[in-house]
């Protein structure tokens, strides 16, 4: 079993829909949770960074962490075609520890 | 924001030759740089972690004599793929951190290597 599980998709939704992307993990010691966006043939870029449980909102993006269920989510409101990309979750047990990556979910927003 | 560049963006080489990829932090000093490999439709696979002025730490299964990493300054790290073979064809991405936190990694645009 992988430490971090993420459905690779693809996930295809119409423009304007609310998108929900998820990762589950097995290591209860993870405390730092991140979401990265990667466009095709580009390096990943950090979207959201959360510590411990709770919600964090930034514009159209909301990151949610449920440590009791070992489950994290990224919500995208009012999705746009420009949001089409691969979204990777990553997490670590501490700020100076290696990031453990999910497989990435390919998201397609249809105009 | 913090910018990381990579050069070249893509390279094609013959089997048996060596290829050098550069990773630069343009507007900050990178205390730690990471090298990843990514195969099509797969996630990032960490190859090695390097700190300026010291030897790189390689992940299990990564041949340090094949993938030579040099982190000579706080703004430059290089990855040399020695005696490249077709199975080394992949997307190589570097990232850098500016402080003592591995979590906020700034990624380069990646280098696509094709070995014929």
PDB file of C-alpha atoms in Angstrom:
ATOM      1  CA  UNK A   1       0.000   0.000   0.000  1.00  0.00           C
ATOM      2  CA  UNK A   2       1.300   3.435  -0.939  1.00  0.00           C
ATOM      3  CA  UNK A   3       1.665   6.034   1.791  1.00  0.00           C
ATOM      4  CA  UNK A   4      -0.397   8.490  -0.235  1.00  0.00           C
ATOM      5  CA  UNK A   5      -3.211   7.421  -2.550  1.00  0.00           C
ATOM      6  CA  UNK A   6      -4.624   9.664  -5.236  1.00  0.00           C
ATOM      7  CA  UNK A   7      -6.914   8.738  -8.096  1.00  0.00           C
ATOM      8  CA  UNK A   8      -5.086   9.558 -11.351  1.00  0.00           C
ATOM      9  CA  UNK A   9      -8.333  10.309 -13.211  1.00  0.00           C
ATOM     10  CA  UNK A  10      -8.849  11.863 -15.634  1.00  0.00           C
ATOM     11  CA  UNK A  11     -11.638  13.873 -14.070  1.00  0.00           C
ATOM     12  CA  UNK A  12     -13.670  15.767 -16.638  1.00  0.00           C
ATOM     13  CA  UNK A  13     -16.199  18.419 -15.590  1.00  0.00           C
ATOM     14  CA  UNK A  14     -18.019  21.293 -17.336  1.00  0.00           C
ATOM     15  CA  UNK A  15     -16.870  24.867 -16.923  1.00  0.00           C
ATOM     16  CA  UNK A  16     -18.301  26.511 -13.823  1.00  0.00           C
ATOM     17  CA  UNK A  17     -18.660  23.289 -11.853  1.00  0.00           C
ATOM     18  CA  UNK A  18     -17.253  22.757  -8.388  1.00  0.00           C
ATOM     19  CA  UNK A  19     -14.334  20.348  -8.486  1.00  0.00           C
ATOM     20  CA  UNK A  20     -13.346  18.083  -5.622  1.00  0.00           C
ATOM     21  CA  UNK A  21      -9.910  16.466  -5.636  1.00  0.00           C
ATOM     22  CA  UNK A  22      -8.869  14.083  -2.880  1.00  0.00           C
ATOM     23  CA  UNK A  23      -6.002  12.165  -1.349  1.00  0.00           C
ATOM     24  CA  UNK A  24      -5.898   9.595   1.396  1.00  0.00           C
ATOM     25  CA  UNK A  25      -2.854   8.664   3.432  1.00  0.00           C
ATOM     26  CA  UNK A  26      -1.768   6.038   5.884  1.00  0.00           C
ATOM     27  CA  UNK A  27       0.874   7.774   8.016  1.00  0.00           C
ATOM     28  CA  UNK A  28      -0.813   9.497  10.941  1.00  0.00           C
ATOM     29  CA  UNK A  29       2.396  11.459  11.588  1.00  0.00           C
ATOM     30  CA  UNK A  30       1.880  13.670   8.527  1.00  0.00           C
ATOM     31  CA  UNK A  31       1.318  17.262   9.617  1.00  0.00           C
ATOM     32  CA  UNK A  32       2.043  19.360   6.532  1.00  0.00           C
ATOM     33  CA  UNK A  33      -0.201  19.059   3.500  1.00  0.00           C
ATOM     34  CA  UNK A  34       0.240  20.677   0.126  1.00  0.00           C
ATOM     35  CA  UNK A  35      -1.463  20.846  -3.225  1.00  0.00           C
ATOM     36  CA  UNK A  36       0.536  21.483  -6.371  1.00  0.00           C
ATOM     37  CA  UNK A  37      -0.704  22.188  -9.892  1.00  0.00           C
ATOM     38  CA  UNK A  38       1.271  20.943 -12.871  1.00  0.00           C
ATOM     39  CA  UNK A  39       0.555  21.935 -16.430  1.00  0.00           C
ATOM     40  CA  UNK A  40       1.673  19.617 -19.185  1.00  0.00           C
ATOM     41  CA  UNK A  41       5.465  19.549 -19.624  1.00  0.00           C
ATOM     42  CA  UNK A  42       5.972  22.091 -16.851  1.00  0.00           C
ATOM     43  CA  UNK A  43       7.218  21.912 -13.277  1.00  0.00           C
ATOM     44  CA  UNK A  44       4.680  21.832 -10.417  1.00  0.00           C
ATOM     45  CA  UNK A  45       3.637  25.058  -8.702  1.00  0.00           C
ATOM     46  CA  UNK A  46       2.485  25.295  -5.100  1.00  0.00           C
ATOM     47  CA  UNK A  47      -1.236  26.097  -4.792  1.00  0.00           C
ATOM     48  CA  UNK A  48      -2.114  25.541  -1.175  1.00  0.00           C
ATOM     49  CA  UNK A  49      -0.203  24.774   2.012  1.00  0.00           C
ATOM     50  CA  UNK A  50      -1.900  23.712   5.230  1.00  0.00           C
ATOM     51  CA  UNK A  51      -0.703  22.612   8.602  1.00  0.00           C
ATOM     52  CA  UNK A  52      -2.678  20.076  10.644  1.00  0.00           C
ATOM     53  CA  UNK A  53      -6.473  19.850  10.357  1.00  0.00           C
ATOM     54  CA  UNK A  54      -8.972  22.392   9.112  1.00  0.00           C
ATOM     55  CA  UNK A  55      -9.812  24.456   6.076  1.00  0.00           C
ATOM     56  CA  UNK A  56      -7.867  27.080   4.197  1.00  0.00           C
ATOM     57  CA  UNK A  57      -9.302  29.267   1.474  1.00  0.00           C
ATOM     58  CA  UNK A  58      -7.523  31.224  -1.232  1.00  0.00           C
ATOM     59  CA  UNK A  59      -9.716  32.725  -3.916  1.00  0.00           C
ATOM     60  CA  UNK A  60     -11.526  29.952  -5.755  1.00  0.00           C
ATOM     61  CA  UNK A  61      -9.475  27.263  -4.003  1.00  0.00           C
ATOM     62  CA  UNK A  62     -10.212  25.647  -0.635  1.00  0.00           C
ATOM     63  CA  UNK A  63      -7.978  23.042   0.981  1.00  0.00           C
ATOM     64  CA  UNK A  64      -9.435  20.784   3.622  1.00  0.00           C
ATOM     65  CA  UNK A  65      -7.613  18.408   5.969  1.00  0.00           C
ATOM     66  CA  UNK A  66      -9.318  15.738   8.059  1.00  0.00           C
ATOM     67  CA  UNK A  67      -6.602  14.060  10.083  1.00  0.00           C
ATOM     68  CA  UNK A  68      -9.043  11.740  11.861  1.00  0.00           C
ATOM     69  CA  UNK A  69      -9.975  10.215   8.510  1.00  0.00           C
ATOM     70  CA  UNK A  70      -6.510  10.688   6.974  1.00  0.00           C
ATOM     71  CA  UNK A  71      -8.143  12.477   4.071  1.00  0.00           C
ATOM     72  CA  UNK A  72      -7.376  15.758   2.352  1.00  0.00           C
ATOM     73  CA  UNK A  73      -9.329  17.598  -0.316  1.00  0.00           C
ATOM     74  CA  UNK A  74      -8.916  20.487  -2.704  1.00  0.00           C
ATOM     75  CA  UNK A  75     -12.062  22.244  -3.898  1.00  0.00           C
ATOM     76  CA  UNK A  76     -12.121  24.513  -6.937  1.00  0.00           C
ATOM     77  CA  UNK A  77     -15.141  26.783  -7.319  1.00  0.00           C
ATOM     78  CA  UNK A  78     -16.302  28.255 -10.617  1.00  0.00           C
ATOM     79  CA  UNK A  79     -13.863  26.055 -12.519  1.00  0.00           C
ATOM     80  CA  UNK A  80     -12.291  27.463 -15.671  1.00  0.00           C
ATOM     81  CA  UNK A  81     -10.714  25.766 -18.700  1.00  0.00           C
ATOM     82  CA  UNK A  82      -7.407  27.252 -17.516  1.00  0.00           C
ATOM     83  CA  UNK A  83      -7.690  25.072 -14.400  1.00  0.00           C
ATOM     84  CA  UNK A  84      -7.149  22.015 -16.598  1.00  0.00           C
ATOM     85  CA  UNK A  85      -3.946  20.481 -15.279  1.00  0.00           C
ATOM     86  CA  UNK A  86      -2.660  17.675 -13.090  1.00  0.00           C
ATOM     87  CA  UNK A  87      -3.102  18.288  -9.380  1.00  0.00           C
ATOM     88  CA  UNK A  88      -0.664  16.612  -7.015  1.00  0.00           C
ATOM     89  CA  UNK A  89      -1.016  16.308  -3.275  1.00  0.00           C
ATOM     90  CA  UNK A  90       2.088  16.113  -1.110  1.00  0.00           C
ATOM     91  CA  UNK A  91       2.643  15.781   2.599  1.00  0.00           C
ATOM     92  CA  UNK A  92       5.354  15.421   5.203  1.00  0.00           C
ATOM     93  CA  UNK A  93       5.811  14.730   8.903  1.00  0.00           C
ATOM     94  CA  UNK A  94       7.760  17.922   9.474  1.00  0.00           C
ATOM     95  CA  UNK A  95       9.014  21.035   7.724  1.00  0.00           C
ATOM     96  CA  UNK A  96      12.470  19.541   7.148  1.00  0.00           C
ATOM     97  CA  UNK A  97      11.311  16.137   6.061  1.00  0.00           C
ATOM     98  CA  UNK A  98      10.908  14.678   2.611  1.00  0.00           C
ATOM     99  CA  UNK A  99       7.672  15.310   0.776  1.00  0.00           C
ATOM    100  CA  UNK A 100       5.609  12.233  -0.017  1.00  0.00           C
ATOM    101  CA  UNK A 101       3.708  12.678  -3.260  1.00  0.00           C
ATOM    102  CA  UNK A 102       0.399  11.415  -4.564  1.00  0.00           C
ATOM    103  CA  UNK A 103       0.184  10.134  -8.123  1.00  0.00           C
ATOM    104  CA  UNK A 104      -1.592  13.266  -9.324  1.00  0.00           C
ATOM    105  CA  UNK A 105      -5.129  13.679 -10.713  1.00  0.00           C
ATOM    106  CA  UNK A 106      -5.541  14.913 -14.249  1.00  0.00           C
ATOM    107  CA  UNK A 107      -8.361  17.470 -14.358  1.00  0.00           C
ATOM    108  CA  UNK A 108     -10.102  18.537 -17.558  1.00  0.00           C
ATOM    109  CA  UNK A 109     -12.497  21.491 -17.550  1.00  0.00           C
ATOM    110  CA  UNK A 110     -14.690  21.463 -20.642  1.00  0.00           C
ATOM    111  CA  UNK A 111     -15.797  24.856 -22.025  1.00  0.00           C
TER     112      UNK A 111
ATOM    113  CA  UNK B   1       8.105  35.055  -6.120  1.00  0.00           C
ATOM    114  CA  UNK B   2      10.980  32.608  -6.091  1.00  0.00           C
ATOM    115  CA  UNK B   3      12.034  31.555  -9.582  1.00  0.00           C
ATOM    116  CA  UNK B   4      13.907  28.433 -10.551  1.00  0.00           C
ATOM    117  CA  UNK B   5      15.189  27.875 -14.058  1.00  0.00           C
ATOM    118  CA  UNK B   6      16.454  24.768 -15.805  1.00  0.00           C
ATOM    119  CA  UNK B   7      18.611  24.396 -18.866  1.00  0.00           C
ATOM    120  CA  UNK B   8      18.184  22.899 -21.326  1.00  0.00           C
ATOM    121  CA  UNK B   9      14.401  22.545 -21.517  1.00  0.00           C
ATOM    122  CA  UNK B  10      14.775  19.524 -23.750  1.00  0.00           C
ATOM    123  CA  UNK B  11      17.644  17.461 -25.045  1.00  0.00           C
ATOM    124  CA  UNK B  12      18.050  14.526 -27.396  1.00  0.00           C
ATOM    125  CA  UNK B  13      21.225  12.492 -27.205  1.00  0.00           C
ATOM    126  CA  UNK B  14      22.689   9.247 -28.448  1.00  0.00           C
ATOM    127  CA  UNK B  15      22.957   6.207 -26.236  1.00  0.00           C
ATOM    128  CA  UNK B  16      26.236   6.133 -24.325  1.00  0.00           C
ATOM    129  CA  UNK B  17      26.751   9.883 -24.145  1.00  0.00           C
ATOM    130  CA  UNK B  18      26.529  12.062 -21.043  1.00  0.00           C
ATOM    131  CA  UNK B  19      24.085  14.908 -20.542  1.00  0.00           C
ATOM    132  CA  UNK B  20      24.298  17.776 -18.052  1.00  0.00           C
ATOM    133  CA  UNK B  21      21.212  19.575 -16.773  1.00  0.00           C
ATOM    134  CA  UNK B  22      21.499  22.847 -14.868  1.00  0.00           C
ATOM    135  CA  UNK B  23      19.160  24.109 -12.180  1.00  0.00           C
ATOM    136  CA  UNK B  24      19.416  27.720 -11.032  1.00  0.00           C
ATOM    137  CA  UNK B  25      17.606  29.738  -8.385  1.00  0.00           C
ATOM    138  CA  UNK B  26      17.330  33.169  -9.987  1.00  0.00           C
ATOM    139  CA  UNK B  27      16.276  35.454  -7.171  1.00  0.00           C
ATOM    140  CA  UNK B  28      17.086  33.619  -3.953  1.00  0.00           C
ATOM    141  CA  UNK B  29      19.767  31.499  -2.389  1.00  0.00           C
ATOM    142  CA  UNK B  30      18.799  27.847  -2.354  1.00  0.00           C
ATOM    143  CA  UNK B  31      20.118  26.020   0.673  1.00  0.00           C
ATOM    144  CA  UNK B  32      18.711  22.738  -0.589  1.00  0.00           C
ATOM    145  CA  UNK B  33      17.936  21.524  -4.074  1.00  0.00           C
ATOM    146  CA  UNK B  34      16.068  18.402  -5.080  1.00  0.00           C
ATOM    147  CA  UNK B  35      16.151  16.385  -8.282  1.00  0.00           C
ATOM    148  CA  UNK B  36      13.062  14.479  -9.409  1.00  0.00           C
ATOM    149  CA  UNK B  37      12.279  12.231 -12.314  1.00  0.00           C
ATOM    150  CA  UNK B  38       8.798  11.934 -13.756  1.00  0.00           C
ATOM    151  CA  UNK B  39       7.667   9.325 -16.256  1.00  0.00           C
ATOM    152  CA  UNK B  40       4.561   9.952 -18.393  1.00  0.00           C
ATOM    153  CA  UNK B  41       1.323   9.945 -16.400  1.00  0.00           C
ATOM    154  CA  UNK B  42       3.198   9.228 -13.184  1.00  0.00           C
ATOM    155  CA  UNK B  43       3.998  11.290 -10.148  1.00  0.00           C
ATOM    156  CA  UNK B  44       7.299  12.802  -9.151  1.00  0.00           C
ATOM    157  CA  UNK B  45       9.998  10.427  -7.989  1.00  0.00           C
ATOM    158  CA  UNK B  46      12.654  11.966  -5.789  1.00  0.00           C
ATOM    159  CA  UNK B  47      16.126  11.013  -6.972  1.00  0.00           C
ATOM    160  CA  UNK B  48      18.368  12.964  -4.628  1.00  0.00           C
ATOM    161  CA  UNK B  49      18.650  15.850  -2.213  1.00  0.00           C
ATOM    162  CA  UNK B  50      21.625  18.161  -2.354  1.00  0.00           C
ATOM    163  CA  UNK B  51      22.897  20.842  -0.027  1.00  0.00           C
ATOM    164  CA  UNK B  52      25.375  23.454  -1.143  1.00  0.00           C
ATOM    165  CA  UNK B  53      28.944  22.346  -0.652  1.00  0.00           C
ATOM    166  CA  UNK B  54      28.203  18.790   0.412  1.00  0.00           C
ATOM    167  CA  UNK B  55      27.578  15.457  -1.265  1.00  0.00           C
ATOM    168  CA  UNK B  56      24.088  14.674  -2.452  1.00  0.00           C
ATOM    169  CA  UNK B  57      21.905  12.170  -0.641  1.00  0.00           C
ATOM    170  CA  UNK B  58      20.485   9.666  -3.095  1.00  0.00           C
ATOM    171  CA  UNK B  59      17.224   7.790  -2.738  1.00  0.00           C
ATOM    172  CA  UNK B  60      17.232   4.035  -2.656  1.00  0.00           C
ATOM    173  CA  UNK B  61      17.595   2.541  -6.097  1.00  0.00           C
ATOM    174  CA  UNK B  62      19.149   5.632  -7.674  1.00  0.00           C
ATOM    175  CA  UNK B  63      22.695   5.018  -8.918  1.00  0.00           C
ATOM    176  CA  UNK B  64      24.918   7.820  -7.674  1.00  0.00           C
ATOM    177  CA  UNK B  65      27.639   6.971 -10.201  1.00  0.00           C
ATOM    178  CA  UNK B  66      25.184   7.288 -13.053  1.00  0.00           C
ATOM    179  CA  UNK B  67      23.393  10.421 -11.877  1.00  0.00           C
ATOM    180  CA  UNK B  68      26.106  12.826 -10.755  1.00  0.00           C
ATOM    181  CA  UNK B  69      24.906  15.811  -8.779  1.00  0.00           C
ATOM    182  CA  UNK B  70      26.971  18.879  -8.035  1.00  0.00           C
ATOM    183  CA  UNK B  71      25.699  21.715  -5.864  1.00  0.00           C
ATOM    184  CA  UNK B  72      28.642  24.066  -6.070  1.00  0.00           C
ATOM    185  CA  UNK B  73      26.906  27.285  -5.099  1.00  0.00           C
ATOM    186  CA  UNK B  74      23.741  28.529  -3.427  1.00  0.00           C
ATOM    187  CA  UNK B  75      22.195  29.249  -6.813  1.00  0.00           C
ATOM    188  CA  UNK B  76      23.316  26.366  -9.012  1.00  0.00           C
ATOM    189  CA  UNK B  77      22.986  22.609  -8.989  1.00  0.00           C
ATOM    190  CA  UNK B  78      23.767  20.293 -11.898  1.00  0.00           C
ATOM    191  CA  UNK B  79      22.632  16.776 -12.712  1.00  0.00           C
ATOM    192  CA  UNK B  80      24.779  14.786 -15.130  1.00  0.00           C
ATOM    193  CA  UNK B  81      23.329  11.619 -16.596  1.00  0.00           C
ATOM    194  CA  UNK B  82      26.381   9.569 -17.505  1.00  0.00           C
ATOM    195  CA  UNK B  83      26.376   6.961 -20.277  1.00  0.00           C
ATOM    196  CA  UNK B  84      22.711   7.587 -20.930  1.00  0.00           C
ATOM    197  CA  UNK B  85      20.506   4.805 -22.258  1.00  0.00           C
ATOM    198  CA  UNK B  86      16.970   4.847 -23.680  1.00  0.00           C
ATOM    199  CA  UNK B  87      15.506   3.826 -20.316  1.00  0.00           C
ATOM    200  CA  UNK B  88      16.872   7.086 -18.871  1.00  0.00           C
ATOM    201  CA  UNK B  89      14.520   9.034 -21.135  1.00  0.00           C
ATOM    202  CA  UNK B  90      12.273  10.982 -18.800  1.00  0.00           C
ATOM    203  CA  UNK B  91      11.252  14.402 -17.529  1.00  0.00           C
ATOM    204  CA  UNK B  92      13.790  15.659 -14.972  1.00  0.00           C
ATOM    205  CA  UNK B  93      12.651  18.395 -12.604  1.00  0.00           C
ATOM    206  CA  UNK B  94      14.603  20.252  -9.958  1.00  0.00           C
ATOM    207  CA  UNK B  95      13.264  22.196  -7.013  1.00  0.00           C
ATOM    208  CA  UNK B  96      14.805  24.463  -4.426  1.00  0.00           C
ATOM    209  CA  UNK B  97      14.041  25.712  -0.963  1.00  0.00           C
ATOM    210  CA  UNK B  98      15.142  29.085   0.314  1.00  0.00           C
ATOM    211  CA  UNK B  99      14.938  28.442   4.041  1.00  0.00           C
ATOM    212  CA  UNK B 100      15.233  25.423   6.298  1.00  0.00           C
ATOM    213  CA  UNK B 101      11.899  24.017   5.166  1.00  0.00           C
ATOM    214  CA  UNK B 102      11.501  21.310   2.574  1.00  0.00           C
ATOM    215  CA  UNK B 103       7.807  21.980   2.262  1.00  0.00           C
ATOM    216  CA  UNK B 104       7.863  25.167   0.230  1.00  0.00           C
ATOM    217  CA  UNK B 105       9.727  23.869  -2.753  1.00  0.00           C
ATOM    218  CA  UNK B 106       9.966  26.023  -5.856  1.00  0.00           C
ATOM    219  CA  UNK B 107      10.134  23.976  -8.998  1.00  0.00           C
ATOM    220  CA  UNK B 108      11.956  24.502 -12.240  1.00  0.00           C
ATOM    221  CA  UNK B 109      10.150  24.039 -15.569  1.00  0.00           C
ATOM    222  CA  UNK B 110      11.715  20.623 -16.126  1.00  0.00           C
ATOM    223  CA  UNK B 111      14.018  19.114 -18.747  1.00  0.00           C
ATOM    224  CA  UNK B 112      12.805  16.478 -21.150  1.00  0.00           C
ATOM    225  CA  UNK B 113      15.547  13.989 -21.961  1.00  0.00           C
ATOM    226  CA  UNK B 114      15.241  11.628 -24.904  1.00  0.00           C
ATOM    227  CA  UNK B 115      17.985   9.070 -25.395  1.00  0.00           C
ATOM    228  CA  UNK B 116      18.051   7.446 -28.804  1.00  0.00           C
TER     229      UNK B 116
END
